[in-house]
Amino acid sequence: MTATDILKVSILGKESIHCGFHLLPHIAQTVLTTLPSSTYILVTDTNIANFHLNAFEKEFESALERLPSGAASKPRFLSHVIAPGETSKSREGKANVEDFLLLNRCTRDTVILALGGGVIGDLIGFVAATFMRGVRFVQIPTTLLGMVDSSVGGKTAIDTPLGKNLIGAFWQPEYIFIDAAFLETLPSREFSNGMAEVVKTAAIWNEAEFGSLESNSAEIFAAIQTPSENYAGRTKHTRSKAQELLLSVIVGSISVKAHIVTIDERETGLRNLVNFGHTIGHAIEAVLTPTVLHGECVSVGMILEAEVSRQMGILGQVGVGRLSRCLKAYNLPISLSDPRIASLPAAKLLTVDRLLDIMRVDKKNSGAEKKIVILSRIGATYEQKATVVQDSIIAKTLSEAAKVIPGVLKHDPVKMATPGSKSISNRALVLAALGKGTCRLSNLLHSDDTQVMMTALLELKGASFEWEDEGETLVVKGGEGALSVPPKGKEIYLGNAGTAARFLTTVCTLVQSSPVDNAPTTIITGNARMKQRPIGPLVTALQANGSAIEFLESEGCLPLSIAPNGLQGGNIQLAASVSSQYVSSILLCAPYALEPVTLDLIGGQVISQPYIDMTIAMMREFGVAVTRRVDPNTGAQLNMYDIPKATYVNPSVYSIESDASSATYPLAIAAITGTTCTIENIGSASLQGDARFAIEVLERMGCEVTQTAASTTVRGPAVGQLKAIEEVDMEVMTDAFLTATALAAVASGKTRILGIANQRVKECNRIRAMMDQLAKFGVETIELDDGLEIIGKPIKDLKRGVSVHCYDDHRVAMAFSVLSTVVEDTIIEEKRCVEKTWPNWWDDLENKIGLKVEGVDLASIAPKASASGTRSPDTSASVVVIGMRGSGKTFVGKAAASALSWTFLDADAFFEEKHKIGVRAFVHERGWSAFRTAETAILEELLREKAMNHVISLGGGVVEVPEARELLKQYAANRGPVVHLSRSLDEIVKYLNAETARPAYGEPIEDVFRRREPWFAECSSHNLVNHFGPNSMASEKGSRDEIARFFKHITGQQPNLAPNVAAGRRTYFLSLTYPDVTQAFPQIEQLSEGVDALELRVDLLRSSKDYELPGPVIPSESFVSDQVAALRNVTSLPIVFTVRTVSQGGAFPDAAEKEAFELLDLALRLGVEYVDVEVTLPTYHIRDLVARKGFSQIIASSHDWSGNMKWNGDLVKEQYEAAKQFGDIIKIVGKATSIQDNFHLYDFVSKASSLPQAKPIIAINMGIEGQMSRILNSMFSPVTHPLLPVKAAPGQLSFKQIQEALHLLGLLPTQRYYLFGTPIAHSMSPTLHNTGFEVLGLPHQYELLETSEVGEQIKATIAAPDFGGASVTIPYKLDIIPLLDELSPAAEAIGAVNTIIPQTTSSDGKSWKLYGDNSDWLGIRDSISAYVSSVDTALVIGAGGTSRAAIYALQALAAKTIYLHNRTTIKAQELACAFPDARIQVLDAIEQWPEGVAPPSVIISTVPAAAMTAASANNIFPLSNKLFEYRDGPAVVIDMAYKPAETPLLTLAAQAGEHWKTVPGLEVLLKQGYVQFEKWTGRRCPKHAVAPSVRSKYNGES
Ligand SMILES: NC(=O)c1ccc[n+]([C@@H]2O[C@H](COP(=O)([O-])OP(=O)(O)OC[C@H]3O[C@@H](n4cnc5c(N)ncnc54)[C@H](O)[C@@H]3O)[C@@H](O)[C@H]2O)c1
């Protein structure tokens, strides 16, 4: 046998764990010789079999050959391969293996070898435990998790549908062979998964081991990433250093577990310790499995449990920080906001309640109490077992938001230190690393930024680091400036750490050429954001000085390639107006240049001088004196520095000053709560600008401040007594402005803060952020060019219950937590963002300051009201219209009132009535201010008194008054819609020049516009863009239709939702994939054939200005508003508004979440009917949006492009549940790889839809294989059209294709439609309807049924199962009625039926009723309203059935007077009596309306054309020009006579003037036909195709 070096570990008294590399020969030899048997069975999974089975079979076969041939028969070696994955670990999986054993006649003496990960180990172990009452088995783990965890300890189990690992046994293996070479084929994610357990074991047991893991992650990864050739590692002398390290880590971890198992095999006490991270980790896993792996969940669990310990005051932040960094170094997630978790739909289900609920059934619990393993420091636990922890503590840790409970400060006077300064920490690391000797750094900040800096310095071999005092002290052994290029292929990764990137750029120039096996240059790089941040000026300066630096991607940004040439030195010129960090970078390295350096700062204003001073002061402490030059004549300081050649001399101890910006928070809390706080590590001698906050801000606000060189004490005035500061320049302490702003909010008076313009480009636009969030408290602010003003309010007047959004900015969170100490119920969302500079802020607030902090689960609180917030769904609440004067409020308001049948109210008119004086005169006499006061009072009265069924138009200036704005915001939030009507400045100016009725502005209109527009936006819940002017594309009718649609939708009077959804029909939307949708308009009719809605793919939009830009573009809000408005001009179909992100298959950048939500919010403001919201977006944003949706609907969507989601798996259930929480409609999109996937989909949808209160679900599979799902899907199937430039998704079909497919599948059987009447041979109806069917791909047929009476033939026809509907014409419109079950109100009133519609009455569609309707009147109504918007007086000629329809139509249009003339007057009088409400006046002669009254603007003739002529003597209806007397606006003549096309009436009308429009009978016929078509099929009739074919048939016949 080949020599193999084995490390043996003892467990339960036996040295049965054998560890090493390439152990196969050793395994075969050991098993065959020490476990004699007749049968050896190896079980593995297909993944592992691919790599390793062959070798095992060969080795065992040949070892069996070599066995001494004493025995009767040679033992057998059999192998059995099963499917990989957790699903094999089931009862069925176990039975399958058992059947294999039984079929192969295995007996009690069988030895089973479990070759695989934890799944194989657990399953095969359990099989071994019960097969023949227990057989021997051997564990050969192939995953890291298997090696360090599942194979050791004898726990075996299988899963059941009710839970994991619920059935199993303790069954110890004979051997555990740990062959670390298996890890070389293991996917790296699986390796990390195992590392979680390794880190865990070290964390609870062995600090030294933890230290080794902390500093060796790169080497450990390298060991599994480099294949070991020729069995390298099998023997000690062939083992690489990396292999040694890997093995020692594994063996170390196993030894701890083996030790614990040996003491407590059955898990009664000590063995609980290995459950560190598992209490919370398991709960997370229960929700996220199988997408997130066990180790990944445990990794997050460990951090959360460590935070529980920190919260209990047991573990320090140092411990939490070390644990976080270590897990991160092994690519493990450390929080639920890790994108790998947060982007999963199931992450939405991780609510605090749900997690606590799952933890309730943990095995470790005693009764109702939960137990958690509490760390006391790295390497030790608080107790030798799990500790009981209260639910409230766990809940607080798990909550994403925090709430401070105002009250007495328990620790007043407070004495504390804040965490180390980030700036000083980073400088100290560079200085100590470059210095000579050992330096002990204390109070180092434990954050990402410093971690990145340390890792980089290690990679450059510039220094070595070690932790002392349980991590409180970092021991740096300086490398005296010796640095080397990292190995080939190794880039220095800096994440988004700006300081590290700037400092290290110069540090890397110091590197000297290195040994041959290293790379030729050093490469530093960062994450995507870092690759956009500037570094150009620094690189330019270094290049000019002779350094060879190249930009590898974009000019001016990381990544950089830096040659190891050393830094030249001499004169260096640097532009320092962008960042002082460039200056510090060169200063820090300058002593190591080849020549002494003179640094000359050029290019104007030097930014942030205090930071440059800080660097120089710190260099002095490390033994290098920099001199700043002085102008010999004036004595003024110059921007020129001389740095000598030198080596830093490390002080033995360097205490890092606390962070002065952080210190502002506890000091401000003292100020606002009237208590005392001392910060122990910051005083007047501080290097940091923010140290001046106490004196320059707090003292001026009325605090007592005592500052020594090294400490600062603040005592606040009594609560509520803070004073505003008239003006303060915070240029030298910009980061502290947020703290000052929070205090100013409750100070008496107005505070003006200046010098902080740079805060707009920090983690967020901090000025805007503070203004927006303060507004939620009711605090007014005014933005200035380089600052802001805050108008303070008494604490009691601030709003309670505000939820503060923090923009992921630590300073926003901490500043508002100051305010929350006096304003009850303030919620700070995203509490974790403080981790950037003060990870334990919330714990310190409780433990050191003494205010109780609670966790808040945002998912469980009701959405908060905001200006456009939740409203009671009161559909009669009045609408308020606001906007600039000249924006069209009166026109739009009146049109809206008419559409809603509500009352229009002009606030100015109301004002005049009330004050008995015109607005203009009032202002003239009493001045603007009196007018504004009076106007606000009127507003208050209107909102109270006219709260229902009014459209109220307000004066443009109303928003100038803060109280009025507040009233409007309240109204919008709690009562009804406030609509901001906007119009471009140009158009307003044009309009106003022509208008003088109201007072003129005393200032340029542009200024008024700019000032008021933001207020209008802020006070309104909706926005209507006025595109209705004469220059717009919309016709007068189009404008009215759109105004009607908009107001009916937003008030809920008639939400513009797709009617087919409610009717239970299949529905479709067309995806418009244009960069500019107006390109679709020429063919919009064709494109929208058959569909129920149009999808606007906002992520694909690009204005002409952006057209050429490379990469993704975020369309501006104004462009998107214009696109929506333009679309509304050409269609009234509902719009589906979609901002599809890249990861969900669209083009919108994933990182631009904020912008995405701004657009979605815009959609709701614009009254868009359906808004698609991806479930992976942050929950708090989604909740906000849902709260504002009004009568629009949310489509909650999730897309899986990977093909991982299976419709019969667990993931889809999670997606469904997540979407169900907030979607009105659920959309799940998967990917099909076979047709079977569509059947699974169908099953899933059927089951989901049969649940009570099921929501509609859009379920489709992408790809060609998924086409079938698009056919079967019944809710909003996205369709394409042959005329579209590109399909929105692969596999999309057109509406027509889907109808044809449905027909072939038997899901859309042919229906027959008829025309009943006689004579009907020349009817146009068959052409009309059959063309429509054909164009839409519907399999139906329309035919003539000419009968001599309404008899048996018709009865049989309407009873046939394929009867789809019928048109009824003369002479059967009345005779048909007895055969019908029900009449529409119109048919009832008109007394005639022209349309029969079968309506199903049972859910299976097998029974139906016959419904009689009349569409003639709709044809007439639509013909009138196409030209005339409101009818005053009309004339109807004739008194037959058609004139009844005409009167009904005129009545519906609210005509004030209807003249009726008929040859026989008596018949006309009868008709008038039938419509008592229609205000009919019967005329004896056709033109004889009374003198002096308005002539008709609408004339409808219902008599045959032959009955009317202009000239003939014996005419019945003599016609003259007098008929067309009406001149005051548009007017219309409709001749219902169907032939000839040009009747005498129409001919005469055509001569009456431009304003008289004519409508021939054929057009009315078409219009009523469209209505019939839609009533029958639920589809809009494709007019663009139907009308020409009907006209051509008509013309051919006449
Ligand atoms: N008994 C215990 O004490 C204990 C402890 C922890 C976990 N577990 C159980 O372990 C299971 C998880 O184990 P796991 O993480 O090892 O998962 P696993 O067994 O499913 O293996 C992970 C994946 O890696 C593949 N794989 C394994 N080794 C490979 C190799 N060397 N090269 C290439 N591919 C390889 C597998 O085919 C599988 O697809 C769970 O069922 C869990 O309940 C048990």
Short mmCIF file of N, CA and C in Angstrom, two decimals, residues 276-277 298-308 320 323-325 327 333-335 397 832:
data_model
loop_
_atom_site.label_atom_id
_atom_site.label_comp_id
_atom_site.label_asym_id
_atom_site.label_seq_id
_atom_site.Cartn_x
_atom_site.Cartn_y
_atom_site.Cartn_z
N PHE A 276 -24.79 27.15 18.57
CA PHE A 276 -24.63 28.60 18.44
C PHE A 276 -25.04 29.02 17.02
N GLY A 277 -25.87 30.05 16.93
CA GLY A 277 -26.31 30.53 15.62
C GLY A 277 -27.47 29.73 15.06
N VAL A 298 -27.20 29.77 9.10
CA VAL A 298 -26.55 29.75 10.42
C VAL A 298 -25.59 30.95 10.54
N SER A 299 -24.97 31.32 9.44
CA SER A 299 -24.06 32.46 9.47
C SER A 299 -24.81 33.72 9.90
N VAL A 300 -25.97 33.96 9.28
CA VAL A 300 -26.78 35.11 9.69
C VAL A 300 -27.24 34.92 11.13
N GLY A 301 -27.61 33.68 11.46
CA GLY A 301 -28.07 33.38 12.81
C GLY A 301 -27.00 33.69 13.85
N MET A 302 -25.73 33.37 13.52
CA MET A 302 -24.65 33.64 14.49
C MET A 302 -24.54 35.13 14.77
N ILE A 303 -24.61 35.94 13.71
CA ILE A 303 -24.49 37.39 13.93
C ILE A 303 -25.66 37.89 14.77
N LEU A 304 -26.86 37.43 14.43
CA LEU A 304 -28.02 37.91 15.18
C LEU A 304 -27.94 37.45 16.64
N GLU A 305 -27.47 36.22 16.85
CA GLU A 305 -27.36 35.74 18.24
C GLU A 305 -26.24 36.47 18.97
N ALA A 306 -25.18 36.82 18.24
CA ALA A 306 -24.12 37.61 18.88
C ALA A 306 -24.65 38.99 19.23
N GLU A 307 -25.55 39.50 18.40
CA GLU A 307 -26.13 40.81 18.72
C GLU A 307 -27.08 40.73 19.91
N VAL A 308 -27.74 39.59 20.04
CA VAL A 308 -28.56 39.40 21.23
C VAL A 308 -27.66 39.50 22.46
N VAL A 320 -18.64 41.10 18.04
CA VAL A 320 -19.59 41.04 16.93
C VAL A 320 -18.87 41.39 15.63
N LEU A 323 -16.57 38.56 14.41
CA LEU A 323 -17.35 37.46 13.86
C LEU A 323 -17.90 37.83 12.48
N SER A 324 -18.40 39.05 12.35
CA SER A 324 -18.96 39.48 11.06
C SER A 324 -17.88 39.44 9.99
N ARG A 325 -16.73 40.02 10.31
CA ARG A 325 -15.69 40.10 9.28
C ARG A 325 -15.20 38.71 8.88
N LEU A 327 -16.87 35.81 8.97
CA LEU A 327 -17.85 35.10 8.15
C LEU A 327 -17.88 35.70 6.74
N PRO A 333 -23.24 35.19 3.99
CA PRO A 333 -24.07 36.36 4.29
C PRO A 333 -24.08 36.61 5.80
N ILE A 334 -24.12 37.86 6.21
CA ILE A 334 -24.15 38.11 7.66
C ILE A 334 -25.37 38.92 8.08
N SER A 335 -26.26 39.19 7.13
CA SER A 335 -27.50 39.82 7.57
C SER A 335 -28.60 39.49 6.57
N THR A 397 -33.74 42.37 18.23
CA THR A 397 -32.62 42.12 17.33
C THR A 397 -33.11 41.87 15.91
N ARG A 832 -30.29 49.27 10.97
CA ARG A 832 -28.94 48.73 10.83
C ARG A 832 -27.99 49.65 10.08
#
